[in-house]
Amino acid sequence: MRMLTRKLVRDVVGQAGPLAAVAMVAASGIALYISLRSMRGFLARSQADYYRDYRFADVFVQVKRAPAAAAREAAAIPGVRVAEPRLLWEAVLDVPGLAEPAVGRFVSIPPAGEPRLNVPHVRVGRMPAPGTGREVAISEAFAEANGLGPGDSLGAVLNGRWERLHVVGVAISPEYIYEMQGTELFPDNRRFGIVWTPRALLASATGLETGFNALAVELAPGASEPDVIAALDRLLGRYGTLGAYGRSEHASHRFISDEIEQNKVGAVILPGILLGVTAFLLNVVLSRLVATQRAQIAVLKAFGFTNAEVGRHYLALALAPVAAGGAVGVPLGFQLASATAAIYARYYRFPVSEVRPDWGVAAAACLIAATAAVVGAALSVRAAVSLPPAEGMRPPAPARFEAGLLDRLGAQRLLAPSTRIVVRNTARRPLRAAAAVAGIALAFAMLVVARYAFTAVDRIKDVQFQYAQREDVSVTFREASPRRVVDALARLPGVLAVEPLRVVPVALRHGVIERRTALLALPAGSELHRVVDQDLHVHRVPSSGLLLTSKLAEVLRVAPGDSLTVAVREGDRRTVRVAVADTVGELLGANVYGDLAFVEAMTGESGAISGALLSVDPRREGALYVTLKRQPALVGVGIRSAALAGFEKTIADSFQVSLGIAVIFAVVIAFGVVYNGARVALSERARELASLRVLGFTKREVTTMVFGEQTLLTVVGMLAGAGIGYALCAWVAAVGNTELFRIPLVVTAGAYLYAAAVIAGAFGVSALAMRGRIRALDIVACLKTGE
């Protein structure tokens, strides 16, 4: 073994504790980078492959009813490669073992067999055979949530008749990777699912034996999506279309694409923090090691070792903990990626859900970590290379100190001697102190953001399910109904109160900007559904004009007092000019509200409602659910308690892992910074501490001096981290300000207390790790003077 190799091994063993702390931080950064980048690549590749292999459509359009000839005309539009007509139908389901009504979205299968677009992928069993009237296949998420499979049956009211449907298969589709009902933002797989059925069954239910009510379109290469959408709207406008739309407005596609974009940001910021701390810790360790090995470096050069060889030796020492970190971080990163993929698999259904190790990502992670190590070690390596042998043989010149601020103010007299020593030692190394403070601050900020995420979600939950949605059950009618049905609903078992509502599909235009949405018309003084902003202020729907969410107003570039062009997509499809009465900072959706009487006048359809909100006696819920399951006029039933449970489950699954990872990595950062700081302080001040012991200071007082400096830096770091954490929370809220939802900026004292408790715990662990070493300090050995 070469001499420098033996020295490298001895240095690694001698600095095992500090280098192990560096390796932990490096492993965390490598693992997090691999996990996030792997998930980003997994989602992007899985999405692209799934869309390609199962021919996910480019454009979608629904109509009231259109003849088959309209589909042939759509296929002839320039830029259209395939235009596939189909039937979509929603109906209330009676699911075995489920007391509440469920809702099924029925999708027709062509008589010829497999669809040309949005092809289902069968997981279990088979697709229904063409011509079989009562066979269906159901979506995998719905099947798993209800314990269903081939051989089971469902009840449904189709064409006014109670039907018993036989499940023959379980499938997934690129159209429904993320299954949501209507305008819901979170899945409820127990009470909503996709049902594929032969076209003949839906034809009898819809009365469209030869026509269609939905069209899926695949574009030819190079085709203009806006031009095709405009042509489809012109062609199908006479058949009651709600307007064609592209993938960007498709709910399932939108959610998964947003997730991919968010992963891009996380894959850079979080690993960057950890690897930056790695560089700082290596700088601290190596700078002290080079200072203590001055004589060794001089001897090596005197015996003929070149500057390059000495530089490579210390560079190898810097890379050693990164290599160890890579050995741990690479498999850990792949494990984290697999665990995260298992969570995603519950919501994003792909034919292949396994994450394969991406060694290119692993190599990139290790290369980035090695670069961070080289950057952190650069100054120390330069100092070792530039040290002349003659100078290295002499002891280093005594450090020159001058009076600090406390000394100049005379405040040092107010401090105890041990405290004075702590303050002076901290002030004499400002760059090192600043780096240590930065490390603690970043760890503290990570914890604040992690806790803030849960606080923000709790605020969304409270606003939506406690203050806004106050109904117990909501029902949606298949067709607009006269208001007298409210009296019929009031007579159903357990119903305490009923409020009508109307949902009108509209296109809002301001200048060249257009957004398709649903106008929710509420009765004056509505109490079962209220409009509530993120500060829990209730906004009453104006008697005239429209109330827009702030985000929708921002997108349309309007303010209260401006006018909008409202194109109604139902009835006589009139277009009117309406004033924006006010805006509200809602947290979910891009919504628009109007008074029920005002909307009736605006649309020209008096007395028509599309649904109702029910307050229900919990003791009679079961009887009400049984009745609702058999109502052919209903197309949807929403249950607030079920929606709340689905919301909480979705958030719990997705956030628990993130919180756990953030806590672990923040603890690693805090431990590494404090432990290495204490080790370096002990090695630098061993002679000083031994002298203090001889002068009568107790072991406890000496230990307090060593950790006093670390305590001071930790406290300052937490104070700085509070500001950084708030800034990061504000950044997360800004990034999360989308049309689908807004993340409120609600950073509570609990987030800071939580972060402080975790950092204090990490400090305590590092203190315990150093306590024995400080107490075992050999006074005689430390006071010996080298020849």
XYZ file of C-alpha atoms in Angstrom, residues 69-721:
653
model
C -73.864 11.854 -39.588
C -72.401 14.602 -37.380
C -69.608 12.263 -36.343
C -68.745 11.618 -40.001
C -68.668 15.369 -40.620
C -66.385 15.832 -37.589
C -64.009 13.198 -38.974
C -63.756 15.222 -42.185
C -62.591 18.401 -40.411
C -59.018 19.278 -41.497
C -56.551 18.158 -38.816
C -58.777 15.382 -37.433
C -57.340 11.876 -37.743
C -60.013 9.996 -35.769
C -63.404 11.156 -34.487
C -65.034 8.447 -32.402
C -68.666 8.917 -31.292
C -69.753 7.357 -28.022
C -72.310 7.541 -25.255
C -71.606 8.875 -21.765
C -74.191 8.536 -19.028
C -74.168 8.961 -15.273
C -76.479 7.107 -12.926
C -76.838 6.326 -9.236
C -75.475 2.896 -8.271
C -76.382 0.482 -5.524
C -73.065 -1.083 -4.498
C -73.045 -4.218 -2.302
C -71.824 -3.378 1.185
C -72.147 0.400 0.690
C -75.004 2.093 2.503
C -74.709 5.391 0.638
C -75.578 5.780 -3.032
C -72.634 5.719 -5.437
C -72.423 7.277 -8.875
C -71.243 5.511 -12.007
C -70.067 7.194 -15.178
C -71.103 4.793 -17.922
C -68.927 4.735 -21.040
C -70.119 2.886 -24.124
C -68.102 0.200 -25.896
C -68.523 0.175 -29.704
C -70.465 -2.725 -31.176
C -67.325 -3.734 -33.084
C -65.460 -4.283 -29.834
C -62.437 -2.287 -28.647
C -62.627 1.522 -28.926
C -60.199 3.244 -31.246
C -59.456 5.993 -28.663
C -59.167 5.941 -24.857
C -58.681 2.179 -24.974
C -59.304 0.454 -21.607
C -56.555 -1.782 -20.222
C -58.016 -4.874 -18.558
C -56.490 -5.705 -15.181
C -58.727 -8.621 -14.186
C -61.298 -10.582 -16.176
C -62.418 -9.262 -19.559
C -64.338 -6.462 -21.222
C -68.078 -7.008 -21.832
C -68.806 -8.929 -24.999
C -70.560 -6.886 -27.722
C -74.291 -7.437 -27.703
C -74.472 -8.680 -24.099
C -76.975 -6.441 -22.393
C -76.022 -6.561 -18.691
C -72.267 -7.200 -18.600
C -70.005 -4.352 -17.434
C -66.394 -3.685 -16.574
C -65.586 -1.288 -13.744
C -62.594 0.921 -13.006
C -59.844 -0.503 -10.833
C -59.939 2.229 -8.185
C -63.691 1.789 -7.727
C -63.350 -1.997 -7.630
C -60.581 -1.944 -5.021
C -62.355 0.599 -2.817
C -65.507 -1.568 -2.716
C -63.947 -5.020 -2.854
C -65.560 -5.818 -6.191
C -64.419 -8.071 -9.013
C -65.631 -10.372 -11.773
C -68.700 -12.262 -10.622
C -70.098 -9.436 -8.486
C -73.103 -7.327 -9.439
C -74.281 -3.722 -9.154
C -77.708 -2.139 -9.153
C -78.551 0.917 -11.255
C -81.576 2.763 -12.591
C -81.241 2.952 -16.386
C -83.967 4.148 -18.694
C -86.318 4.391 -15.716
C -85.875 0.713 -14.856
C -83.936 -0.969 -12.081
C -81.168 -3.015 -13.679
C -78.866 -5.646 -12.219
C -75.424 -5.320 -13.852
C -72.906 -8.172 -13.824
C -69.222 -7.303 -13.413
C -67.032 -9.310 -15.798
C -63.838 -7.252 -15.669
C -61.759 -4.585 -13.959
C -59.960 -2.055 -16.148
C -58.164 1.273 -16.277
C -58.161 3.958 -18.968
C -55.877 6.874 -19.917
C -58.975 9.056 -19.774
C -59.480 8.342 -16.077
C -56.044 8.070 -14.497
C -57.433 10.345 -11.790
C -61.138 9.645 -11.251
C -63.271 12.570 -10.141
C -66.970 13.285 -10.297
C -68.078 16.537 -11.871
C -66.300 19.516 -10.376
C -64.880 17.633 -7.373
C -61.159 18.190 -6.751
C -60.436 15.024 -4.793
C -61.314 11.440 -5.656
C -63.891 9.401 -3.753
C -63.249 5.999 -5.266
C -65.731 4.277 -2.984
C -68.666 6.309 -4.272
C -67.647 7.160 -7.811
C -66.380 4.886 -10.557
C -66.216 4.305 -14.287
C -68.458 1.626 -15.813
C -67.802 0.330 -19.346
C -70.841 -1.255 -20.924
C -71.985 -2.348 -24.390
C -73.453 0.496 -26.419
C -76.844 -1.204 -26.687
C -77.520 -0.837 -22.961
C -76.750 2.901 -22.943
C -78.582 3.431 -26.225
C -81.827 2.321 -24.616
C -81.142 4.521 -21.570
C -80.360 7.627 -23.614
C -82.675 7.038 -26.556
C -79.700 7.363 -28.902
C -79.779 4.093 -30.818
C -77.951 5.634 -33.784
C -76.706 8.989 -32.465
C -74.169 10.012 -29.830
C -73.723 12.477 -26.967
C -69.918 12.551 -26.759
C -67.061 12.645 -29.217
C -63.391 11.808 -28.722
C -60.995 13.219 -31.314
C -57.409 12.382 -32.219
C -55.512 15.081 -34.092
C -53.305 14.502 -37.097
C -49.600 15.406 -36.732
C -49.125 19.149 -37.056
C -52.833 19.927 -36.678
C -53.905 23.102 -34.866
C -55.899 22.240 -31.764
C -57.623 25.685 -31.515
C -58.715 25.482 -35.162
C -60.151 21.986 -34.704
C -61.950 23.004 -31.495
C -63.471 26.040 -33.251
C -64.623 23.844 -36.164
C -66.180 21.303 -33.790
C -68.024 24.038 -31.923
C -69.453 25.366 -35.192
C -70.451 21.908 -36.353
C -71.988 20.663 -33.113
C -73.414 23.930 -31.777
C -76.888 23.074 -33.075
C -76.856 19.830 -31.053
C -76.425 21.441 -27.656
C -72.691 21.168 -27.201
C -71.076 22.493 -24.018
C -67.994 23.310 -26.074
C -65.043 21.210 -27.217
C -61.864 21.288 -25.131
C -58.329 19.944 -25.361
C -56.191 17.869 -23.048
C -55.074 20.928 -21.102
C -58.631 21.286 -19.737
C -59.156 17.568 -19.143
C -59.325 17.061 -15.363
C -57.338 13.810 -15.144
C -54.587 15.030 -17.488
C -54.409 18.357 -15.707
C -53.829 16.858 -12.284
C -51.034 14.544 -13.307
C -49.349 17.222 -15.426
C -49.424 19.643 -12.478
C -47.838 16.934 -10.316
C -45.001 16.496 -12.808
C -44.359 20.252 -12.865
C -44.260 20.430 -9.058
C -41.736 17.584 -8.957
C -39.434 19.590 -11.224
C -39.171 22.320 -8.609
C -38.757 19.986 -5.638
C -36.059 17.959 -7.407
C -33.813 21.041 -7.462
C -34.451 22.924 -4.215
C -34.482 20.257 -1.497
C -31.425 18.257 -2.650
C -29.634 21.554 -3.253
C -30.068 22.491 0.410
C -28.658 19.185 1.623
C -25.687 19.157 -0.748
C -24.914 22.785 0.099
C -24.687 21.786 3.760
C -22.416 18.904 2.702
C -20.001 21.382 1.126
C -20.009 23.537 4.272
C -19.341 20.604 6.606
C -16.450 19.367 4.466
C -14.958 22.848 4.507
C -15.120 22.901 8.311
C -13.622 19.424 8.725
C -10.844 19.768 6.165
C -9.832 23.283 7.111
C -9.222 22.132 10.666
C -7.488 18.940 9.528
C -5.093 20.842 7.247
C -4.341 23.275 10.088
C -3.451 20.428 12.474
C -1.392 18.561 9.846
C 0.894 21.422 8.875
C 3.975 19.514 9.953
C 2.876 16.350 8.144
C 2.297 18.274 4.925
C 5.739 19.882 5.234
C 7.418 16.485 5.761
C 5.620 14.997 2.775
C 6.824 17.834 0.547
C 10.354 17.624 1.988
C 10.470 13.934 1.038
C 9.550 14.720 -2.558
C 5.761 14.522 -2.760
C 4.507 17.067 -5.257
C 1.816 19.661 -4.715
C -0.484 17.693 -7.041
C -0.042 14.503 -4.994
C -0.738 16.314 -1.719
C -3.756 18.037 -3.255
C -5.137 14.745 -4.551
C -4.711 13.216 -1.100
C -6.885 15.817 0.629
C -9.322 15.835 -2.253
C -9.695 12.069 -1.859
C -10.313 12.641 1.842
C -13.120 15.027 0.941
C -14.614 12.541 -1.513
C -14.502 9.618 0.929
C -17.658 10.610 2.883
C -19.425 11.386 -0.380
C -18.576 7.897 -1.644
C -19.939 6.435 1.590
C -22.990 8.658 1.280
C -23.506 7.447 -2.266
C -23.301 3.809 -1.190
C -26.153 4.466 1.247
C -28.024 7.196 -0.633
C -28.390 5.427 -3.986
C -30.310 2.366 -2.706
C -32.168 4.568 -0.224
C -33.189 6.888 -3.055
C -34.526 3.983 -5.091
C -36.451 2.738 -2.036
C -37.962 6.185 -1.468
C -38.917 6.347 -5.146
C -40.659 2.958 -4.890
C -42.504 4.004 -1.732
C -43.628 7.251 -3.355
C -44.679 5.393 -6.501
C -46.855 3.108 -4.355
C -48.686 6.192 -3.064
C -49.059 7.639 -6.549
C -50.375 4.277 -7.755
C -53.417 4.728 -5.535
C -54.466 7.787 -7.503
C -52.693 7.637 -10.861
C -53.475 4.329 -12.504
C -50.894 3.202 -15.065
C -50.574 -0.170 -16.800
C -47.035 -0.347 -15.397
C -46.559 1.154 -11.920
C -43.126 -0.206 -11.053
C -40.253 2.261 -10.743
C -37.125 0.788 -12.279
C -33.738 2.013 -10.994
C -32.522 4.851 -13.184
C -28.754 4.588 -12.976
C -28.330 7.739 -15.022
C -30.129 9.698 -12.296
C -28.047 7.934 -9.634
C -24.833 8.831 -11.472
C -25.967 12.450 -11.782
C -26.765 12.577 -8.051
C -23.328 11.233 -7.115
C -21.616 13.610 -9.551
C -23.464 16.604 -8.084
C -22.555 15.464 -4.563
C -18.910 15.022 -5.579
C -18.914 18.516 -7.084
C -20.300 19.897 -3.832
C -17.517 18.083 -1.973
C -14.843 19.515 -4.266
C -16.260 23.017 -3.844
C -16.346 22.619 -0.073
C -12.796 21.263 0.042
C -11.293 23.695 -2.468
C -9.960 26.267 0.026
C -8.547 23.608 2.341
C -6.840 21.756 -0.522
C -5.416 25.031 -1.779
C -4.029 25.775 1.677
C -2.374 22.361 1.834
C -0.859 22.671 -1.648
C 0.449 26.192 -1.154
C 2.131 25.517 2.226
C 5.966 25.749 1.872
C 7.834 22.950 3.709
C 9.937 25.333 5.797
C 6.901 27.242 6.977
C 5.011 24.053 7.751
C 7.841 22.883 10.045
C 7.286 25.892 12.285
C 4.277 26.263 14.571
C 1.637 28.540 13.090
C 1.870 32.169 14.019
C -0.371 33.045 16.973
C -3.737 34.341 15.943
C -4.140 38.097 16.151
C -7.261 39.193 17.926
C -8.630 42.610 18.685
C -11.330 43.971 20.913
C -14.782 43.097 19.712
C -17.988 45.087 19.977
C -18.785 43.829 23.477
C -15.290 44.754 24.676
C -15.480 48.218 23.139
C -18.851 48.829 24.771
C -17.638 47.486 28.097
C -20.447 44.930 28.134
C -18.035 42.059 28.745
C -18.045 42.971 32.444
C -21.710 42.007 32.604
C -21.023 38.453 31.388
C -19.669 35.493 33.273
C -16.173 34.388 32.191
C -17.473 31.238 30.474
C -20.108 33.207 28.575
C -17.493 35.796 27.586
C -15.298 33.035 26.145
C -18.235 31.651 24.138
C -19.135 35.034 22.645
C -15.532 35.905 21.777
C -14.836 32.558 20.089
C -17.981 32.893 18.011
C -17.204 36.464 16.958
C -13.582 35.653 16.015
C -14.679 33.199 13.273
C -17.501 35.050 11.539
C -17.467 33.076 8.278
C -17.627 29.722 10.019
C -20.321 31.011 12.374
C -22.337 32.358 9.448
C -22.132 29.019 7.614
C -23.239 27.123 10.728
C -26.130 29.538 11.225
C -27.125 29.052 7.576
C -27.185 25.260 7.979
C -29.394 25.400 11.074
C -31.599 28.042 9.429
C -32.200 25.849 6.376
C -33.065 22.837 8.533
C -35.439 24.966 10.611
C -37.033 26.404 7.469
C -37.623 22.909 6.015
C -39.495 21.928 9.167
C -41.574 25.115 9.160
C -42.635 24.479 5.560
C -43.484 20.836 6.303
C -45.678 21.823 9.224
C -47.171 24.723 7.314
C -48.377 22.332 4.615
C -50.596 20.554 7.137
C -51.862 23.825 8.579
C -52.757 25.055 5.096
C -54.587 21.820 4.317
C -56.491 22.050 7.602
C -57.537 25.576 6.662
C -58.761 24.393 3.253
C -60.672 21.577 4.935
C -62.286 23.883 7.488
C -63.250 26.497 4.915
C -64.694 24.001 2.473
C -66.379 21.441 4.718
C -67.273 23.411 7.841
C -68.068 26.908 6.606
C -68.907 26.639 2.876
C -70.455 23.202 2.321
C -72.873 22.852 5.204
C -75.314 20.451 3.570
C -75.298 16.784 4.544
C -76.376 15.509 1.123
C -76.512 17.105 -2.324
C -78.516 15.722 -5.222
C -78.188 16.489 -8.919
C -81.056 16.002 -11.365
C -80.580 14.492 -14.792
C -82.649 17.254 -16.356
C -83.509 20.751 -15.132
C -86.604 20.341 -12.940
C -89.354 22.663 -11.719
C -88.846 24.161 -8.286
C -91.769 22.227 -6.855
C -89.547 19.145 -6.607
C -88.121 20.837 -3.483
C -91.370 19.965 -1.711
C -91.031 16.336 -2.817
C -87.455 16.198 -1.503
C -88.541 17.711 1.810
C -90.881 14.763 2.295
C -88.141 12.150 1.921
C -87.164 10.250 5.102
C -84.870 12.199 7.439
C -84.771 15.437 5.407
C -84.820 18.463 7.721
C -84.298 21.284 5.215
C -83.909 21.713 1.463
C -82.333 24.498 -0.589
C -82.554 24.542 -4.400
C -79.620 25.361 -6.630
C -78.928 25.646 -10.297
C -75.713 24.914 -12.170
C -75.476 26.581 -15.577
C -72.604 25.755 -17.964
C -71.258 29.034 -19.309
C -68.353 30.534 -21.205
C -67.082 33.788 -19.690
C -65.336 36.196 -22.044
C -63.494 39.434 -21.422
C -61.785 40.732 -24.488
C -59.905 37.813 -26.065
C -59.784 35.804 -22.832
C -62.339 33.030 -22.386
C -62.924 30.483 -19.628
C -65.488 27.699 -19.589
C -66.933 27.059 -16.161
C -70.191 26.443 -14.313
C -72.268 29.273 -12.888
C -73.648 28.247 -9.494
C -76.959 29.981 -8.758
C -77.947 30.032 -5.071
C -81.163 31.294 -3.464
C -81.008 34.555 -1.532
C -79.766 33.973 2.018
C -78.529 30.434 1.305
C -77.295 28.758 4.489
C -76.483 25.223 3.314
C -73.915 26.500 0.805
C -72.088 29.711 1.596
C -69.326 31.544 -0.210
C -66.388 31.783 2.226
C -62.924 33.235 1.676
C -59.666 31.945 3.148
C -60.036 34.241 6.176
C -63.416 32.616 6.994
C -65.411 35.694 5.964
C -68.823 34.864 4.485
C -69.688 36.691 1.246
C -73.336 36.948 0.324
C -74.221 36.362 -3.320
C -75.240 39.751 -4.818
C -78.847 40.221 -5.900
C -77.622 41.312 -9.340
C -74.375 40.763 -11.172
C -71.865 37.960 -10.646
C -69.546 37.037 -7.772
C -66.215 35.642 -9.056
C -63.383 33.963 -7.235
C -60.340 36.216 -7.145
C -58.359 33.725 -9.226
C -60.979 33.617 -11.975
C -61.134 37.422 -11.976
C -57.337 37.487 -12.253
C -57.398 35.066 -15.197
C -60.115 37.051 -16.974
C -58.441 40.347 -15.999
C -61.587 41.878 -14.581
C -62.415 43.746 -11.376
C -65.660 44.653 -9.626
C -67.583 47.028 -11.885
C -66.307 45.523 -15.139
C -68.625 43.667 -17.507
C -68.327 40.123 -18.832
C -69.835 38.443 -21.856
C -71.632 35.322 -20.624
C -72.428 32.666 -23.239
C -74.964 30.250 -21.756
C -74.367 26.675 -22.941
C -77.890 25.335 -22.368
C -81.533 26.261 -23.081
C -81.788 28.840 -25.833
C -77.998 29.403 -25.502
C -78.270 33.154 -25.227
C -75.324 35.494 -24.806
C -75.626 38.393 -22.362
C -73.490 41.125 -20.805
C -73.288 40.923 -17.014
C -71.476 43.097 -14.482
C -68.922 41.725 -12.020
C -70.423 42.683 -8.660
C -67.577 41.471 -6.436
C -64.733 38.971 -6.031
C -63.981 36.486 -3.247
C -60.750 34.760 -2.265
C -62.017 31.182 -2.305
C -59.503 28.358 -1.966
C -60.904 25.719 -4.313
C -61.835 26.045 -7.956
C -62.391 28.963 -10.320
C -66.034 29.548 -9.481
C -68.678 32.091 -10.386
C -71.840 32.658 -8.346
C -75.144 34.376 -8.968
C -78.453 34.874 -7.217
C -80.978 32.240 -8.309
C -83.640 34.780 -9.279
C -81.080 36.879 -11.183
C -79.749 33.839 -13.086
C -83.301 32.811 -14.003
C -83.874 36.226 -15.507
C -80.493 36.129 -17.254
C -81.121 32.731 -18.881
C -84.837 33.211 -19.471
C -85.719 29.917 -17.744
C -87.821 30.673 -14.691
C -88.355 28.113 -11.965
C -85.838 25.549 -13.264
C -83.332 24.024 -10.841
C -80.623 21.412 -11.439
C -80.142 20.130 -7.921
C -80.745 20.628 -4.229
C -78.915 20.676 -0.913
C -80.332 18.648 1.958
C -79.917 18.875 5.716
C -80.505 15.363 7.064
C -81.283 13.812 10.436
C -78.288 11.485 11.022
C -80.557 8.936 12.679
C -82.462 8.433 9.408
C -79.646 8.615 6.887
C -79.935 4.922 6.031
C -83.578 5.178 5.021
C -82.837 8.259 2.906
C -79.976 6.521 1.090
C -82.195 3.537 0.231
C -84.773 5.899 -1.253
C -82.231 7.932 -3.247
C -80.734 4.815 -4.843
C -84.048 4.130 -6.622
C -84.699 7.640 -7.963
C -84.388 7.622 -11.787
C -84.441 11.450 -11.931
C -81.112 11.680 -10.063
C -77.767 11.608 -11.816
C -75.602 12.298 -8.792
C -75.624 12.159 -5.004
C -72.934 13.867 -2.945
C -72.366 13.173 0.749
C -70.364 15.765 2.661
C -69.020 13.369 5.294
C -67.782 11.006 2.563
C -66.167 13.871 0.657
C -64.452 15.009 3.862
C -63.175 11.496 4.567
C -61.843 11.212 1.002
C -60.152 14.594 1.318
C -58.473 13.652 4.594
C -57.331 10.276 3.274
C -55.864 11.795 0.130
C -53.982 14.430 2.092
C -52.852 12.025 4.821
C -51.392 9.562 2.320
C -49.613 12.171 0.239
C -48.359 14.396 3.062
C -47.286 11.880 5.706
C -44.381 10.624 3.613
C -43.323 14.176 2.705
C -43.445 15.275 6.330
C -41.465 12.236 7.468
C -38.756 12.813 4.863
C -38.515 16.528 5.714
C -38.182 15.783 9.436
C -35.501 13.129 8.932
C -33.407 15.254 6.600
C -33.746 18.345 8.785
C -32.562 16.316 11.794
C -29.608 15.047 9.760
C -28.637 18.607 8.806
C -28.950 19.908 12.373
C -27.030 16.958 13.820
C -24.257 17.262 11.237
C -23.802 21.007 11.773
C -23.859 20.898 15.580
C -21.800 17.720 15.953
C -19.091 18.815 13.531
C -19.028 22.276 15.067
C -18.483 20.783 18.516
C -15.809 18.353 17.253
C -13.877 21.120 15.520
C -14.197 23.406 18.546
C -12.889 20.647 20.785
C -9.899 19.886 18.533
C -9.022 23.568 18.140
C -9.393 24.453 21.798
C -8.242 21.264 23.516
C -5.184 22.979 25.012
C -7.277 25.976 26.081
C -9.905 23.751 27.705
C -7.245 21.722 29.475
C -5.759 24.948 30.831
C -9.157 25.981 32.151
C -9.496 22.605 33.894
C -6.131 23.179 35.575
C -7.308 26.632 36.656
C -10.252 25.068 38.455
C -13.099 24.973 35.971
C -15.241 21.857 36.341
C -15.948 19.340 33.589
C -19.505 20.635 33.434
C -18.333 24.214 32.953
C -15.906 23.158 30.212
C -18.634 21.148 28.469
C -20.935 24.160 28.690
C -18.283 26.327 27.023
C -17.935 23.941 24.087
C -21.683 23.634 23.566
C -22.355 27.232 24.503
C -20.957 28.321 21.144
C -23.089 25.706 19.350
C -26.125 26.740 21.374
C -25.633 30.375 20.422
C -25.272 29.484 16.735
C -28.293 27.181 16.891
C -30.489 29.858 18.472
C -29.380 32.454 15.931
C -29.902 29.893 13.158
C -33.460 29.191 14.328
C -34.231 32.904 14.416
C -32.895 33.273 10.883
C -34.713 30.099 9.872
